Every structure is written in C-alpha cells, then in structure tokens.
Amino acid sequence: MKKVAFYGKGGIGKSTTAANVSAALAEKGHLVCQIGCDPKNDSTRLLLGKACAQTVLDMVRQNGDEVTTEQVVHTGFAGVKCVEAGGPEPGVGCAGRGIIVALEKLKLLQAITDEHFVLYDVLGDVVCGGFAVPIREGYATDIYIVSSGELMSLYAANNIAKGVARFSGRGRARLGGIIGNSRNIANERELLCEFAEKLNTRLVAFIPHDRSVQQAEIRRKTVIELAPHSRQADVYRRLADYIVENTALTVPTPMSLAELEELSLTYG
Amino acid sequence: MKKVAFYGKGGIGKSTTAANVSAALAEKGHLVCQIGCDPKNDSTRLLLGKACAQTVLDMVRQNGDEVTTEQVVHTGFAGVKCVEAGGPEPGVGCAGRGIIVALEKLKLLQAITDEHFVLYDVLGDVVCGGFAVPIREGYATDIYIVSSGELMSLYAANNIAKGVARFSGRGRARLGGIIGNSRNIANERELLCEFAEKLNTRLVAFIPHDRSVQQAEIRRKTVIELAPHSRQADVYRRLADYIVENTALTVPTPMSLAELEELSLTYG
Ligand SMILES: Nc1ncnc2c1ncn2[C@@H]1O[C@H](COP(=O)(O)OP(=O)(O)O)[C@@H](O)[C@H]1O
Ligand SMILES: Nc1ncnc2c1ncn2[C@@H]1O[C@H](COP(=O)(O)OP(=O)(O)O)[C@@H](O)[C@H]1O
Ligand code: SF4
Ligand SMILES: [Mg+2]
Ligand SMILES: [Mg+2]
C-alpha cells in the first residue's frame, strides 16, 4: 500500500489534483482511497458528484462507538473510496481535530486494508495540530506539495517542507516532490523548478491552468471523467504514473524567507 | 480606544491594507498600534521597513517573565506602534498559540494604553485556537473581513462571519464590514456588494488591484509613505476615515455553501 499525501496552501488545487490523480489510478485498475483532511470538507466532491454528507467527525458525534466503515467510506467515480475527515465549527476547538479523530477511527475500524493507494488531501496553511498528523505519525510516507509560482503559495510550501524535515527523524514521511499547479505567473515553471531543487526535491509535474478544470468542476466531475481524451486528462495520468513509480523521496532543506523573496523577485 | 480587527484568507491583503490604514490614521494625528496575528509574522513589515525581529513569543521564550514592553512594541512609520505575536515552528503545537500568549502578555504589561486605535491583523483560513481569540475574548470589537471576489476568499470570509456570529452573545465583537481587495475578478464589486448584504453587513471599500502596492512593497513601505499623492493612497485614507466613523456594527448572518457557490456562479 502506497500512502501519499498532498499538502499545499488552501485554494491552490490540492483536491482537484488529488481527485484527478485518484480517478486516473482507479482507471488503471488500482484500488484507491482518498481521504480529505481540510476544513472545506470537499476533497472528494468531484469523485462523489456532490459534497460528502457524512464526514467521520459527523458520524463520531452522532454514533459514538457505533460508527461503521460503511458510514464513513463512500464509493465514487471508478470505484474510488472516499472519506472526509470533517472538523469542528469555525471558532470552536481545533480545526485539525477532525483529522486526528478521523485517522484514529479509520485505523480502529481497519477501514482501509486492501487499497493499493491511500491519498491524503491536507490543508497546508497552518501545519499544526491535526494538520501535521499525516506527516508526524507516519500515516503518509510520500508527501507531495501542490504549489503555484505565487509567493504566498511558495511560502506555505516552504513551511510544509519545514514540517516534513522536522519529523523526518521520527517518522517515515519524506518529500516526493513539488506538483506545480499553474496560476499563469511569469516564468512559473522555471521558478518552481529552482524552488524544488533548493528544497532538495524536484518539480514532478507542471499542470496547466486549464478551462476544462472549471468546466468539469461545475458539473462536479474530474477532468478524467468529463474529458477523458483531453490533454489535461493526460497531464493528470502522467502525474499518477509518476507517483506510482517514484522512489526518490528526500528530506527537504527548507529555505529562509529572504531566499524565498529573492527567488520570487528573480523570476517575477 | 477603538479596537479593530482585520480578518481574511491568507494572502488576500490583510497586512498591506492594515499597514496602509494604520499609516493613514497616524498621518491624521491618531495614536495607533498594529498587532500582527498571523504565522507569517510580517504584518508590520511595511511600517518597520523590515520583518519584525522580535515577536512577543520570541521574547517570552527568551526572557520569560522579564519581557518588557520595549522588547515587543516597536515604532514604525509615522509613529505607528508595531507588535508581532509570533508563533511556534511549523508542525509544532498550535499555530494560534503565539496569539494567545502575546495578547495575554500585552495585557499584563499594560503595553497599549493611550492609543486611539488598536488594529489586529489576523489570519482567517482557520478560525480556531488563538485565531479566534480576538473575536471570542473581546480584544476586538470592530471586525472587518478583507476579501476578493474569488470563491476561496468568500468561503473563508463566510467562515469568519460564522465565528463572529457564534460569539456575538458572549463577547462584544461585531462585523463592521467587508473590505473588498480586488483580484480583478469579473463583476467583482457587485459580487462583493451582494455578498456583504447577504451577510447582513456592507462593502465598506473596494480597493483596486494597483501596481503602486507592489512597488511600495518591494521597498518595504506603505503606499501612504511612498506615493502619498496617489489615488491608491486616497483609497486607503478613505477606508481609514470610514473605520474611524463607522458605528454600523452587526451580527452577521453566514450563508450556506450552496448559496456561496450560486452567488459565485451568478457573477462569474
Ligand atoms: N489546473 C487548474 N486549472 C484551472 N483551475 C484549477 C486548476 N486546479 C485547480 N483549479 C481551481 O482552483 C480552485 C481551487 O482548487 P481546489 O482543488 O479546491 O484547492 P484546494 O483543495 O487546494 O483548496 C477550484 O475552483 C479549482 O477548480
Ligand atoms: N490592492 C492591492 N493591489 C496589488 N497588490 C496587492 C494589493 N493588496 C495586497 N497586494 C499584494 O498581495 C500580497 C499579499 O498581501 P498581504 O497583505 O501580505 O496578505 P495577507 O496579510 O492577507 O496574507 C502582497 O504581495 C501584496 O503586495
Ligand atoms: S493546533 Fe492549529 S488547527 Fe488546532 S487550534 Fe491550534 S491553530 Fe487551530
Ligand atoms: Mg481542497
Ligand atoms: Mg499578513
């Protein structure tokens, strides 16, 4: 079982990319489970065709010890298993708490056993509390950071790299690469390439900003489902193949803020 | 003393807007203190001309009970007092913890007494732990949410509104308005106007996306300092005046995700 996590700034494209990669893997015959760990609770929306109505935290609050696997693991496009961790209301408790509760409950239920791939989709604006758990507690071993060339996104990516580096002694999480998701910034690919190298990893994909993504999203589908013969679908398939075969996992070397700004100015 | 907080999605323009508003207020003769409550620790960068070297959490870790006001309150452009809460390393503890520690320490030191305005600049991606404290514990009474017309930004703004509504019974925090910070989205001003009304508040400013902001940022200054006669400087001054005089504070009425998406589709 390969245990992958996609981290990145909120809104950068983690869920869209994750859902398309999950769909591509399932299309090839792999058994896949995607687990959303983001307060937006919509990681699996493009696979289920709707927002998940039963997060793990919802079910735990409602049914306590009576929670069953069927209540929290839903089946989506191409048979992809879909889980949404859930979390507390804004202003209440810890936004990452849903993740902690969900991952422990899934472990207890032995809900994920035969899958070839588990893909965690995790918010990376703040790498604290529950959001750090997939890295810290070894739920994920292959960490990919989704980023555009915008400074705000690189800043978050660098912080996630700090988290991976911090726990590399204790856990098994390593950085598999940077997944570029374009926002049409000037010299974006080159910028992301150099950023990845400075972090002791590499740019493993550069996903174009493409209208097909919005068109599919409005219909609550992945590009793999709506436009299977499109070039964008092939980009996601190539990324899926890369993740399957990638064994070049590293301990990242995060950079200073000054280096980040300088990098941004060089290419911008 | 008017206690204002700017909330909003990370990267949406809170610090830039806050620093320019603080500078505008100070220019008019007000005594202002700006307190950064964001793990980026750069809220006051445009007022100090550099990143704050001594956050409150840094000083508490280093000096414990020996922390003095002078160590944590720094003076910037036009005499604006600058404080940076600070926070733990990525992956460690609670990202909001710096805010909790900082606000209690400032209260203990009686560090902010004569100011006419205190302006909290707070991350709004996750409204939990320390990030909820300015709303929940009444450190701020006038909450403004900085937002563009992008769905991701509106989603965060709506969550912040949920936090304000939640604690309106217990604390004194109320919503003063939405500060539009343009990302050049189609029909953005109209979209933000309707969004604000649905939230039971109003759009109190619509700040153009302007090159002068980047030009000033590269020099680590506010537009008020670098281009005092520009139109953009006047936009910030008008917003500062509005905040001084605004007494129309409301309990927000957050919307559902479906309503948010529909709003976004209507104008997009
Ligand atoms: N390659 C892309 N091209 C165009 N739009 C994209 C692309 N990737 C993501 N998006 C859009 O960006 C928005 C945020 O994506 P999402 O996957 O929800 O981000 P996250 O999960 O990181 O918060 C969505 O509206 C999505 O359709
Ligand atoms: N009105 C604007 N026009 C152009 N650029 C802006 C504007 N407001 C903010 N920015 C830029 O957007 C980026 C993020 O702004 P910042 O204030 O740091 O966001 P936040 O504090 O919300 O994280 C900065 O590079 C800033 O210069
Ligand atoms: S640990 Fe992180 S997610 Fe949990 S309350 Fe603190 S800031 Fe929020
Ligand atoms: Mg997501
Ligand atoms: Mg900021």
Short mmCIF file of N, CA and C in Angstrom, two decimals, chain A residues 87-234:
data_model
loop_
_atom_site.label_atom_id
_atom_site.label_comp_id
_atom_site.label_asym_id
_atom_site.label_seq_id
_atom_site.Cartn_x
_atom_site.Cartn_y
_atom_site.Cartn_z
N GLY A 87 -14.53 18.40 10.64
CA GLY A 87 -13.90 19.18 11.69
C GLY A 87 -14.94 19.99 12.44
N PRO A 88 -14.50 20.68 13.50
CA PRO A 88 -15.47 21.45 14.29
C PRO A 88 -15.91 22.72 13.56
N GLU A 89 -16.89 23.40 14.12
CA GLU A 89 -17.39 24.66 13.56
C GLU A 89 -16.32 25.76 13.66
N PRO A 90 -16.33 26.71 12.73
CA PRO A 90 -15.37 27.83 12.85
C PRO A 90 -15.47 28.49 14.21
N GLY A 91 -14.31 28.78 14.80
CA GLY A 91 -14.28 29.44 16.10
C GLY A 91 -14.25 28.47 17.26
N VAL A 92 -14.52 27.21 16.98
CA VAL A 92 -14.61 26.22 18.05
C VAL A 92 -13.45 25.24 18.00
N GLY A 93 -12.81 24.99 19.12
CA GLY A 93 -11.79 23.95 19.22
C GLY A 93 -10.70 24.06 18.17
N CYS A 94 -10.22 22.92 17.74
CA CYS A 94 -9.05 22.86 16.87
C CYS A 94 -9.49 22.45 15.47
N ALA A 95 -9.17 23.26 14.47
CA ALA A 95 -9.60 22.96 13.09
C ALA A 95 -9.02 21.63 12.63
N GLY A 96 -7.90 21.23 13.20
CA GLY A 96 -7.28 19.97 12.80
C GLY A 96 -7.84 18.77 13.55
N ARG A 97 -8.71 19.02 14.50
CA ARG A 97 -9.19 17.93 15.36
C ARG A 97 -9.90 16.84 14.57
N GLY A 98 -10.65 17.22 13.57
CA GLY A 98 -11.36 16.22 12.75
C GLY A 98 -10.40 15.21 12.17
N ILE A 99 -9.22 15.69 11.83
CA ILE A 99 -8.23 14.80 11.21
C ILE A 99 -7.72 13.79 12.22
N ILE A 100 -7.40 14.28 13.41
CA ILE A 100 -6.90 13.38 14.46
C ILE A 100 -7.95 12.31 14.76
N VAL A 101 -9.18 12.72 14.99
CA VAL A 101 -10.27 11.79 15.31
C VAL A 101 -10.51 10.82 14.15
N ALA A 102 -10.54 11.36 12.95
CA ALA A 102 -10.85 10.54 11.77
C ALA A 102 -9.79 9.48 11.53
N LEU A 103 -8.53 9.87 11.59
CA LEU A 103 -7.48 8.89 11.27
C LEU A 103 -7.42 7.79 12.32
N GLU A 104 -7.67 8.13 13.58
CA GLU A 104 -7.69 7.10 14.61
C GLU A 104 -8.89 6.18 14.46
N LYS A 105 -10.03 6.77 14.08
CA LYS A 105 -11.23 5.94 13.90
C LYS A 105 -11.06 5.00 12.70
N LEU A 106 -10.50 5.51 11.62
CA LEU A 106 -10.29 4.66 10.43
C LEU A 106 -9.34 3.52 10.76
N LYS A 107 -8.33 3.81 11.59
CA LYS A 107 -7.37 2.78 12.00
C LYS A 107 -8.10 1.72 12.82
N LEU A 108 -8.92 2.20 13.76
CA LEU A 108 -9.67 1.32 14.65
C LEU A 108 -10.62 0.40 13.86
N LEU A 109 -11.29 0.99 12.87
CA LEU A 109 -12.24 0.23 12.05
C LEU A 109 -11.55 -0.69 11.06
N GLN A 110 -10.24 -0.50 10.94
CA GLN A 110 -9.49 -1.22 9.90
C GLN A 110 -10.22 -1.03 8.57
N ALA A 111 -10.54 0.23 8.33
CA ALA A 111 -11.39 0.55 7.18
C ALA A 111 -10.64 0.50 5.86
N ILE A 112 -9.32 0.65 5.91
CA ILE A 112 -8.54 0.72 4.67
C ILE A 112 -7.49 -0.36 4.71
N THR A 113 -7.77 -1.49 4.04
CA THR A 113 -6.86 -2.62 4.15
C THR A 113 -6.33 -3.11 2.80
N ASP A 114 -7.23 -3.21 1.79
CA ASP A 114 -6.77 -3.79 0.53
C ASP A 114 -6.32 -2.75 -0.49
N GLU A 115 -6.49 -1.49 -0.15
CA GLU A 115 -6.16 -0.47 -1.15
C GLU A 115 -4.68 -0.47 -1.53
N HIS A 116 -4.41 -0.17 -2.78
CA HIS A 116 -3.03 -0.05 -3.24
C HIS A 116 -2.51 1.34 -2.92
N PHE A 117 -3.44 2.31 -2.92
CA PHE A 117 -3.07 3.70 -2.68
C PHE A 117 -4.03 4.36 -1.71
N VAL A 118 -3.45 5.06 -0.73
CA VAL A 118 -4.25 5.94 0.11
C VAL A 118 -3.71 7.33 -0.16
N LEU A 119 -4.60 8.26 -0.50
CA LEU A 119 -4.18 9.61 -0.84
C LEU A 119 -4.83 10.61 0.11
N TYR A 120 -4.02 11.16 1.02
CA TYR A 120 -4.49 12.17 1.96
C TYR A 120 -4.40 13.54 1.31
N ASP A 121 -5.45 14.32 1.44
CA ASP A 121 -5.53 15.67 0.85
C ASP A 121 -5.62 16.62 2.03
N VAL A 122 -4.50 17.31 2.35
CA VAL A 122 -4.38 18.02 3.63
C VAL A 122 -4.10 19.52 3.49
N LEU A 123 -4.86 20.31 4.22
CA LEU A 123 -4.63 21.77 4.23
C LEU A 123 -3.22 22.08 4.72
N GLY A 124 -2.55 23.02 4.07
CA GLY A 124 -1.17 23.32 4.45
C GLY A 124 -0.91 24.77 4.80
N ASP A 125 -1.95 25.54 5.12
CA ASP A 125 -1.71 26.94 5.51
C ASP A 125 -1.10 27.00 6.90
N VAL A 126 -1.64 26.17 7.78
CA VAL A 126 -1.06 26.07 9.11
C VAL A 126 -0.71 24.59 9.31
N VAL A 127 0.54 24.31 9.62
CA VAL A 127 0.95 22.92 9.77
C VAL A 127 1.07 22.67 11.27
N CYS A 128 -0.07 22.43 11.89
CA CYS A 128 -0.13 22.33 13.35
C CYS A 128 -1.23 21.36 13.73
N GLY A 129 -1.24 20.92 14.95
CA GLY A 129 -2.32 20.05 15.43
C GLY A 129 -2.58 18.92 14.44
N GLY A 130 -3.84 18.72 14.13
CA GLY A 130 -4.21 17.61 13.26
C GLY A 130 -3.60 17.68 11.87
N PHE A 131 -3.35 18.89 11.37
CA PHE A 131 -2.82 19.00 10.00
C PHE A 131 -1.41 18.42 9.89
N ALA A 132 -0.70 18.35 11.00
CA ALA A 132 0.66 17.79 10.99
C ALA A 132 0.65 16.27 11.14
N VAL A 133 -0.47 15.72 11.60
CA VAL A 133 -0.53 14.28 11.91
C VAL A 133 -0.15 13.33 10.76
N PRO A 134 -0.65 13.55 9.54
CA PRO A 134 -0.25 12.62 8.47
C PRO A 134 1.26 12.54 8.29
N ILE A 135 1.95 13.66 8.53
CA ILE A 135 3.41 13.69 8.41
C ILE A 135 4.05 13.10 9.67
N ARG A 136 3.58 13.58 10.81
CA ARG A 136 4.23 13.26 12.08
C ARG A 136 4.05 11.82 12.51
N GLU A 137 2.85 11.29 12.29
CA GLU A 137 2.52 9.95 12.80
C GLU A 137 2.66 8.86 11.75
N GLY A 138 3.25 9.22 10.60
CA GLY A 138 3.53 8.19 9.60
C GLY A 138 2.32 7.64 8.87
N TYR A 139 1.19 8.36 8.88
CA TYR A 139 0.06 7.91 8.08
C TYR A 139 0.42 7.98 6.60
N ALA A 140 1.26 8.97 6.26
CA ALA A 140 1.69 9.12 4.87
C ALA A 140 3.21 9.03 4.81
N THR A 141 3.71 8.39 3.76
CA THR A 141 5.17 8.28 3.60
C THR A 141 5.66 9.14 2.43
N ASP A 142 4.82 9.29 1.41
CA ASP A 142 5.19 10.07 0.22
C ASP A 142 4.42 11.39 0.24
N ILE A 143 5.11 12.47 0.58
CA ILE A 143 4.47 13.79 0.66
C ILE A 143 4.73 14.56 -0.62
N TYR A 144 3.66 15.08 -1.23
CA TYR A 144 3.80 15.96 -2.39
C TYR A 144 3.19 17.32 -2.03
N ILE A 145 3.86 18.37 -2.43
CA ILE A 145 3.33 19.70 -2.12
C ILE A 145 2.85 20.34 -3.42
N VAL A 146 1.57 20.70 -3.44
CA VAL A 146 0.98 21.35 -4.60
C VAL A 146 1.21 22.86 -4.47
N SER A 147 1.79 23.46 -5.51
CA SER A 147 2.08 24.90 -5.41
C SER A 147 2.05 25.58 -6.77
N SER A 148 1.65 26.86 -6.75
CA SER A 148 1.81 27.69 -7.94
C SER A 148 3.10 28.47 -7.77
N GLY A 149 3.36 29.41 -8.67
CA GLY A 149 4.56 30.24 -8.56
C GLY A 149 4.37 31.48 -7.70
N GLU A 150 3.16 31.63 -7.14
CA GLU A 150 2.90 32.83 -6.32
C GLU A 150 3.66 32.75 -4.99
N LEU A 151 4.19 33.87 -4.55
CA LEU A 151 4.99 33.90 -3.31
C LEU A 151 4.23 33.31 -2.12
N MET A 152 2.94 33.64 -2.02
CA MET A 152 2.13 33.15 -0.90
C MET A 152 2.09 31.61 -0.88
N SER A 153 2.02 31.02 -2.07
CA SER A 153 1.95 29.57 -2.20
C SER A 153 3.32 28.94 -1.89
N LEU A 154 4.39 29.57 -2.38
CA LEU A 154 5.74 29.08 -2.12
C LEU A 154 6.05 29.17 -0.62
N TYR A 155 5.57 30.23 0.01
CA TYR A 155 5.78 30.41 1.44
C TYR A 155 5.14 29.25 2.21
N ALA A 156 3.91 28.92 1.87
CA ALA A 156 3.22 27.80 2.52
C ALA A 156 3.95 26.48 2.23
N ALA A 157 4.39 26.31 0.99
CA ALA A 157 5.10 25.08 0.61
C ALA A 157 6.38 24.92 1.42
N ASN A 158 7.08 26.02 1.60
CA ASN A 158 8.32 26.01 2.37
C ASN A 158 8.04 25.63 3.84
N ASN A 159 6.93 26.12 4.37
CA ASN A 159 6.56 25.77 5.75
C ASN A 159 6.21 24.29 5.88
N ILE A 160 5.53 23.76 4.87
CA ILE A 160 5.20 22.33 4.88
C ILE A 160 6.51 21.53 4.84
N ALA A 161 7.46 21.99 4.03
CA ALA A 161 8.77 21.32 3.95
C ALA A 161 9.45 21.35 5.32
N LYS A 162 9.29 22.46 6.05
CA LYS A 162 9.86 22.53 7.41
C LYS A 162 9.25 21.44 8.29
N GLY A 163 7.95 21.24 8.15
CA GLY A 163 7.27 20.21 8.93
C GLY A 163 7.79 18.82 8.59
N VAL A 164 7.97 18.55 7.29
CA VAL A 164 8.47 17.24 6.87
C VAL A 164 9.90 17.03 7.38
N ALA A 165 10.73 18.06 7.26
CA ALA A 165 12.12 17.96 7.73
C ALA A 165 12.17 17.71 9.23
N ARG A 166 11.31 18.42 9.94
CA ARG A 166 11.28 18.31 11.40
C ARG A 166 11.01 16.88 11.87
N PHE A 167 10.10 16.21 11.22
CA PHE A 167 9.70 14.87 11.70
C PHE A 167 10.36 13.74 10.93
N SER A 168 11.36 14.06 10.11
CA SER A 168 11.98 13.01 9.29
C SER A 168 12.77 12.03 10.15
N GLY A 169 13.21 12.47 11.32
CA GLY A 169 13.96 11.56 12.17
C GLY A 169 13.03 10.53 12.78
N ARG A 170 11.86 11.00 13.15
CA ARG A 170 10.94 10.17 13.93
C ARG A 170 10.01 9.32 13.08
N GLY A 171 9.59 9.88 11.98
CA GLY A 171 8.58 9.16 11.17
C GLY A 171 9.15 8.77 9.83
N ARG A 172 8.28 8.26 8.97
CA ARG A 172 8.75 7.77 7.68
C ARG A 172 8.39 8.70 6.54
N ALA A 173 7.82 9.86 6.87
CA ALA A 173 7.38 10.76 5.81
C ALA A 173 8.59 11.43 5.14
N ARG A 174 8.57 11.39 3.81
CA ARG A 174 9.61 12.04 3.03
C ARG A 174 8.94 12.84 1.92
N LEU A 175 9.69 13.77 1.36
CA LEU A 175 9.14 14.60 0.30
C LEU A 175 9.33 13.92 -1.06
N GLY A 176 8.21 13.70 -1.77
CA GLY A 176 8.28 13.06 -3.08
C GLY A 176 8.44 14.07 -4.21
N GLY A 177 8.05 15.31 -3.96
CA GLY A 177 8.22 16.32 -5.00
C GLY A 177 7.24 17.47 -4.89
N ILE A 178 7.44 18.46 -5.76
CA ILE A 178 6.54 19.60 -5.87
C ILE A 178 5.66 19.38 -7.10
N ILE A 179 4.35 19.48 -6.91
CA ILE A 179 3.42 19.41 -8.03
C ILE A 179 3.05 20.84 -8.40
N GLY A 180 3.55 21.31 -9.52
CA GLY A 180 3.23 22.67 -9.94
C GLY A 180 1.81 22.73 -10.48
N ASN A 181 1.02 23.67 -9.97
CA ASN A 181 -0.33 23.87 -10.49
C ASN A 181 -0.41 25.33 -10.91
N SER A 182 -0.42 25.54 -12.22
CA SER A 182 -0.14 26.88 -12.74
C SER A 182 -1.21 27.93 -12.43
N ARG A 183 -0.73 29.12 -12.07
CA ARG A 183 -1.60 30.30 -11.96
C ARG A 183 -1.15 31.34 -13.00
N ASN A 184 -0.44 30.85 -14.00
CA ASN A 184 0.00 31.72 -15.10
C ASN A 184 0.85 32.90 -14.64
N ILE A 185 1.74 32.60 -13.69
CA ILE A 185 2.72 33.60 -13.23
C ILE A 185 3.86 33.63 -14.26
N ALA A 186 4.54 34.78 -14.39
CA ALA A 186 5.66 34.88 -15.33
C ALA A 186 6.76 33.89 -14.94
N ASN A 187 7.28 33.14 -15.93
CA ASN A 187 8.40 32.20 -15.72
C ASN A 187 8.11 31.19 -14.61
N GLU A 188 6.85 30.78 -14.52
CA GLU A 188 6.41 29.97 -13.39
C GLU A 188 7.09 28.60 -13.32
N ARG A 189 7.21 27.96 -14.49
CA ARG A 189 7.79 26.60 -14.47
C ARG A 189 9.24 26.63 -14.00
N GLU A 190 10.01 27.60 -14.52
CA GLU A 190 11.42 27.72 -14.15
C GLU A 190 11.55 28.05 -12.65
N LEU A 191 10.68 28.95 -12.21
CA LEU A 191 10.67 29.34 -10.80
C LEU A 191 10.41 28.12 -9.91
N LEU A 192 9.39 27.33 -10.26
CA LEU A 192 9.04 26.16 -9.46
C LEU A 192 10.14 25.11 -9.51
N CYS A 193 10.79 25.00 -10.66
CA CYS A 193 11.91 24.06 -10.83
C CYS A 193 13.03 24.40 -9.85
N GLU A 194 13.41 25.66 -9.85
CA GLU A 194 14.50 26.08 -8.97
C GLU A 194 14.08 25.98 -7.50
N PHE A 195 12.84 26.35 -7.23
CA PHE A 195 12.31 26.24 -5.86
C PHE A 195 12.43 24.79 -5.37
N ALA A 196 12.00 23.86 -6.22
CA ALA A 196 12.03 22.44 -5.84
C ALA A 196 13.47 21.99 -5.57
N GLU A 197 14.40 22.40 -6.44
CA GLU A 197 15.79 21.99 -6.26
C GLU A 197 16.38 22.54 -4.97
N LYS A 198 16.07 23.80 -4.69
CA LYS A 198 16.57 24.40 -3.45
C LYS A 198 16.02 23.63 -2.23
N LEU A 199 14.85 23.03 -2.39
CA LEU A 199 14.25 22.27 -1.29
C LEU A 199 14.77 20.83 -1.25
N ASN A 200 15.70 20.49 -2.11
CA ASN A 200 16.24 19.13 -2.20
C ASN A 200 15.22 18.14 -2.74
N THR A 201 14.37 18.61 -3.68
CA THR A 201 13.43 17.71 -4.33
C THR A 201 13.34 18.11 -5.80
N ARG A 202 12.27 17.73 -6.47
CA ARG A 202 12.16 18.15 -7.86
C ARG A 202 10.72 18.50 -8.20
N LEU A 203 10.56 19.23 -9.30
CA LEU A 203 9.23 19.54 -9.82
C LEU A 203 8.77 18.29 -10.57
N VAL A 204 7.73 17.60 -10.07
CA VAL A 204 7.33 16.32 -10.65
C VAL A 204 6.23 16.45 -11.70
N ALA A 205 5.62 17.62 -11.77
CA ALA A 205 4.60 17.88 -12.78
C ALA A 205 4.38 19.38 -12.85
N PHE A 206 3.95 19.84 -14.01
CA PHE A 206 3.57 21.25 -14.13
C PHE A 206 2.20 21.25 -14.81
N ILE A 207 1.15 21.38 -14.01
CA ILE A 207 -0.21 21.25 -14.50
C ILE A 207 -0.70 22.59 -15.03
N PRO A 208 -1.06 22.66 -16.32
CA PRO A 208 -1.53 23.92 -16.87
C PRO A 208 -2.82 24.39 -16.21
N HIS A 209 -2.97 25.73 -16.16
CA HIS A 209 -4.25 26.30 -15.72
C HIS A 209 -5.19 26.17 -16.91
N ASP A 210 -6.20 25.33 -16.81
CA ASP A 210 -6.99 24.98 -17.99
C ASP A 210 -8.49 25.08 -17.75
N ARG A 211 -9.20 25.60 -18.75
CA ARG A 211 -10.65 25.80 -18.62
C ARG A 211 -11.39 24.48 -18.38
N SER A 212 -10.84 23.39 -18.87
CA SER A 212 -11.52 22.09 -18.71
C SER A 212 -11.70 21.77 -17.22
N VAL A 213 -10.79 22.29 -16.40
CA VAL A 213 -10.89 22.02 -14.96
C VAL A 213 -12.14 22.69 -14.38
N GLN A 214 -12.35 23.98 -14.76
CA GLN A 214 -13.55 24.68 -14.28
C GLN A 214 -14.82 24.04 -14.85
N GLN A 215 -14.75 23.66 -16.14
CA GLN A 215 -15.93 23.07 -16.77
C GLN A 215 -16.32 21.76 -16.07
N ALA A 216 -15.31 20.98 -15.74
CA ALA A 216 -15.58 19.72 -15.03
C ALA A 216 -16.09 20.01 -13.62
N GLU A 217 -15.50 21.01 -12.97
CA GLU A 217 -15.87 21.32 -11.59
C GLU A 217 -17.33 21.75 -11.48
N ILE A 218 -17.80 22.55 -12.43
CA ILE A 218 -19.21 23.00 -12.42
C ILE A 218 -20.14 21.79 -12.46
N ARG A 219 -19.70 20.75 -13.16
CA ARG A 219 -20.50 19.52 -13.23
C ARG A 219 -20.13 18.55 -12.11
N ARG A 220 -19.29 19.01 -11.22
CA ARG A 220 -18.82 18.19 -10.08
C ARG A 220 -18.23 16.86 -10.53
N LYS A 221 -17.36 16.95 -11.55
CA LYS A 221 -16.65 15.76 -12.02
C LYS A 221 -15.17 16.08 -12.15
N THR A 222 -14.38 15.01 -12.28
CA THR A 222 -12.98 15.21 -12.60
C THR A 222 -12.86 15.39 -14.12
N VAL A 223 -11.71 15.88 -14.54
CA VAL A 223 -11.43 16.01 -15.98
C VAL A 223 -11.32 14.60 -16.58
N ILE A 224 -10.81 13.66 -15.78
CA ILE A 224 -10.68 12.27 -16.20
C ILE A 224 -12.04 11.71 -16.60
N GLU A 225 -13.10 12.10 -15.88
CA GLU A 225 -14.44 11.62 -16.19
C GLU A 225 -15.09 12.41 -17.33
N LEU A 226 -15.00 13.75 -17.26
CA LEU A 226 -15.71 14.58 -18.23
C LEU A 226 -15.01 14.67 -19.59
N ALA A 227 -13.68 14.71 -19.56
CA ALA A 227 -12.94 14.91 -20.82
C ALA A 227 -11.78 13.92 -20.88
N PRO A 228 -12.08 12.61 -20.94
CA PRO A 228 -11.03 11.59 -20.81
C PRO A 228 -9.98 11.62 -21.92
N HIS A 229 -10.31 12.23 -23.07
CA HIS A 229 -9.36 12.25 -24.18
C HIS A 229 -8.63 13.58 -24.29
N SER A 230 -8.84 14.46 -23.30
CA SER A 230 -8.22 15.78 -23.37
C SER A 230 -6.75 15.72 -22.95
N ARG A 231 -6.02 16.76 -23.32
CA ARG A 231 -4.61 16.86 -22.93
C ARG A 231 -4.48 17.01 -21.41
N GLN A 232 -5.43 17.74 -20.82
CA GLN A 232 -5.38 17.95 -19.37
C GLN A 232 -5.53 16.61 -18.64
N ALA A 233 -6.39 15.75 -19.15
CA ALA A 233 -6.57 14.43 -18.53
C ALA A 233 -5.25 13.66 -18.57
N ASP A 234 -4.53 13.78 -19.68
CA ASP A 234 -3.24 13.08 -19.80
C ASP A 234 -2.20 13.62 -18.84
#
